[in-house]
mmCIF file of C-alpha atoms in Angstrom:
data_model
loop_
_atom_site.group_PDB
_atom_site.id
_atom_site.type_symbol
_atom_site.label_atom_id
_atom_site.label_comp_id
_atom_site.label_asym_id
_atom_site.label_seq_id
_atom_site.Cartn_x
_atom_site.Cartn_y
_atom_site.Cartn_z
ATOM 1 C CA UNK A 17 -2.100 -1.707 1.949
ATOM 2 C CA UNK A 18 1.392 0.260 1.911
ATOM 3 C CA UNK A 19 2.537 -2.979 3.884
ATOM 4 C CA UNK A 20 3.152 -4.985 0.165
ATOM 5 C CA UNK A 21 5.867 -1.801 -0.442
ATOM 6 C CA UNK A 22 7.761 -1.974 2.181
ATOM 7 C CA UNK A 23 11.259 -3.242 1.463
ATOM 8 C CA UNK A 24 12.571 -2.872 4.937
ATOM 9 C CA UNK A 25 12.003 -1.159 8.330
ATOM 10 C CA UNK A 26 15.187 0.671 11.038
ATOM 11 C CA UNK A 27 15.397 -0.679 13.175
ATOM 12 C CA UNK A 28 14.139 -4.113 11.468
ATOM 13 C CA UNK A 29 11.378 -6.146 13.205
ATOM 14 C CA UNK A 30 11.328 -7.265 16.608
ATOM 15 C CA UNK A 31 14.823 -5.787 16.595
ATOM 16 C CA UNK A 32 16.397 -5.434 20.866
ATOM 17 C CA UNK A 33 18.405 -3.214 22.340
ATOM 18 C CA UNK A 34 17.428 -0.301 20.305
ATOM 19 C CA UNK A 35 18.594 3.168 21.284
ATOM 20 C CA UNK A 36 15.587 5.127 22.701
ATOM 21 C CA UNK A 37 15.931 8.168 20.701
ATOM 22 C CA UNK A 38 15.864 5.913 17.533
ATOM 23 C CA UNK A 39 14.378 8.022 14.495
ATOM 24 C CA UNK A 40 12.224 5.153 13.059
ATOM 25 C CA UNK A 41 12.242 4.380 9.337
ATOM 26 C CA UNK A 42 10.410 2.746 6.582
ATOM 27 C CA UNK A 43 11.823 2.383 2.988
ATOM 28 C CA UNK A 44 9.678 1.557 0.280
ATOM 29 C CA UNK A 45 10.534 -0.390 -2.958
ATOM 30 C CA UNK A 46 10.996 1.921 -6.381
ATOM 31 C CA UNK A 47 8.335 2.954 -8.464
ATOM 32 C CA UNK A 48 9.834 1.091 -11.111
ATOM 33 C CA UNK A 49 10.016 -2.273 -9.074
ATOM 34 C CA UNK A 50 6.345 -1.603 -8.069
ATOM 35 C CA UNK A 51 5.262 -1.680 -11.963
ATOM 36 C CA UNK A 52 6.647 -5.411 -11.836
ATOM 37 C CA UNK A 53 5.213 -6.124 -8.870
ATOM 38 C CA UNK A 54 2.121 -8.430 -8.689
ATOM 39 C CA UNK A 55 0.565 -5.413 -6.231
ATOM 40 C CA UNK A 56 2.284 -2.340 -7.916
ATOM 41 C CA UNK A 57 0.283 -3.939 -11.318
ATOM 42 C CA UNK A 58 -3.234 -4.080 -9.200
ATOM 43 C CA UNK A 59 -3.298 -1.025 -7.159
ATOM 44 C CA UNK A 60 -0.203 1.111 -8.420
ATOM 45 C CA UNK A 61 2.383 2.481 -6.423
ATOM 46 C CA UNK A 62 2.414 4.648 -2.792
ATOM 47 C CA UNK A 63 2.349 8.132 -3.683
ATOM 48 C CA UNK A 64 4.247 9.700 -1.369
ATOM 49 C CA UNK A 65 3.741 13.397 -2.251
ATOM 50 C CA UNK A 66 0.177 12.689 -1.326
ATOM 51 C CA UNK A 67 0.826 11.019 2.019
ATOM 52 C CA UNK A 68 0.199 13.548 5.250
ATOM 53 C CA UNK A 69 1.949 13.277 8.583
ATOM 54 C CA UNK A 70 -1.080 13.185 10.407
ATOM 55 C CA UNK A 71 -1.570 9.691 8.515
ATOM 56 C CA UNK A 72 1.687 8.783 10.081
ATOM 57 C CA UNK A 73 1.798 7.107 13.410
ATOM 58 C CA UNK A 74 4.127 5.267 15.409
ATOM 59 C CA UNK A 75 2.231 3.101 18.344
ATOM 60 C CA UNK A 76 2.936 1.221 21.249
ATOM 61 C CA UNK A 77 2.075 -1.913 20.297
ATOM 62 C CA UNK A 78 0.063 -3.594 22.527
ATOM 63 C CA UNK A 79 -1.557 -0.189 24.033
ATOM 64 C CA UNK A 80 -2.130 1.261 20.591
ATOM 65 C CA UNK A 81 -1.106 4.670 22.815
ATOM 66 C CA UNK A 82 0.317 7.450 20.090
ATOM 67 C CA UNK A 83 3.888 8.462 20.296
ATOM 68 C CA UNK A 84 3.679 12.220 19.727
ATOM 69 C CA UNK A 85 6.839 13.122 17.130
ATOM 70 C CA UNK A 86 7.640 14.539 13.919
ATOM 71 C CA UNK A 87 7.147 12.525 10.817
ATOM 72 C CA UNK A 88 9.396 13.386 7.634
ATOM 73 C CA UNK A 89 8.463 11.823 3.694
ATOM 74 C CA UNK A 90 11.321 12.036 1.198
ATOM 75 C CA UNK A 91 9.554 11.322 -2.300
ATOM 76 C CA UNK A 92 13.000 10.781 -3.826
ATOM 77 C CA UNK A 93 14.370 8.132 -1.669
ATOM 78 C CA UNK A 94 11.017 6.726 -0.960
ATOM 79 C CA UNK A 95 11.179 7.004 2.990
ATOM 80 C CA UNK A 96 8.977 7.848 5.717
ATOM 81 C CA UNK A 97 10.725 8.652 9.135
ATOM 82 C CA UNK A 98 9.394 9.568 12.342
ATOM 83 C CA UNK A 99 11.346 11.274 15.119
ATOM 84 C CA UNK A 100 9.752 10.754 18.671
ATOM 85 C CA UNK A 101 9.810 13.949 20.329
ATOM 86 C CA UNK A 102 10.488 12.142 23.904
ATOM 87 C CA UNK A 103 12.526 8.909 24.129
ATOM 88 C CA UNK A 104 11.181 5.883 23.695
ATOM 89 C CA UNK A 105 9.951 3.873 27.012
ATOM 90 C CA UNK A 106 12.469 0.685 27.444
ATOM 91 C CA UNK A 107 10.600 -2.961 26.934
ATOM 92 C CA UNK A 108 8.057 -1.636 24.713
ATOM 93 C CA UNK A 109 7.254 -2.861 21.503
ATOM 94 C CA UNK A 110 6.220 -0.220 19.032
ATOM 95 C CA UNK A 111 5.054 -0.603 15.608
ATOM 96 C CA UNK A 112 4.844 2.316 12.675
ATOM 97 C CA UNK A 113 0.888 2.942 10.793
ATOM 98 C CA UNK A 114 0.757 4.058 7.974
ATOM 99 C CA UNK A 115 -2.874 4.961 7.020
ATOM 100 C CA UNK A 116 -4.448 6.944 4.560
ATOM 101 C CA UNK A 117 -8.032 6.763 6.726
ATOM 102 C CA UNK A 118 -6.670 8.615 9.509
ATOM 103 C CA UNK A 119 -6.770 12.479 9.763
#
């Protein structure tokens, strides 16, 4: 679960007011931080190179409806982005999936 990796989310959680053409980003903790890491130890750390868009998905939340867009990985900086390709509808909670079973 890439969920244990994730050192913080933009915008953050349940965050308000957020532009609608917000690019939405997750950054993941270091490689080395992951090797002291209780779940880096068990299952070793995200490898990003290996990670494909179509695994990539942001969602409304409580429709699960896909938000088409273009999803960029940056193996350096340990990021994954995702650029909606339409704004964003207002009072709707979305949520970013990350999941190697899809695709």
């Amino acid at each position: 679960d890439i969920r244990a990796f994730v050192r913080s989310t933009s915008p953050c959680h349940n965050a308000a007011n957020v532009p609608l053409d917000v690019t939405v980003r997750v950054f993941l903790t270091s490689i080395d931080e992951d090797d002291q890491h209780y779940w880096g130890q068990m299952m070793g750390s995200p490898d990003l190179a290996t990670l494909q868009h179509s695994q990539v998905q942001l969602r409304a939340k409580f429709t699960s409806e896909i938000v088409p867009g273009r999803v960029a990985v940056d193996t350096w900086e340990r990021t994954i982005s995702f650029q909606p390709d339409a704004p964003l509808r207002r009072a709707t909670h979305y949520q970013m999936v990350v999941n190697r079973f899809i695709g």
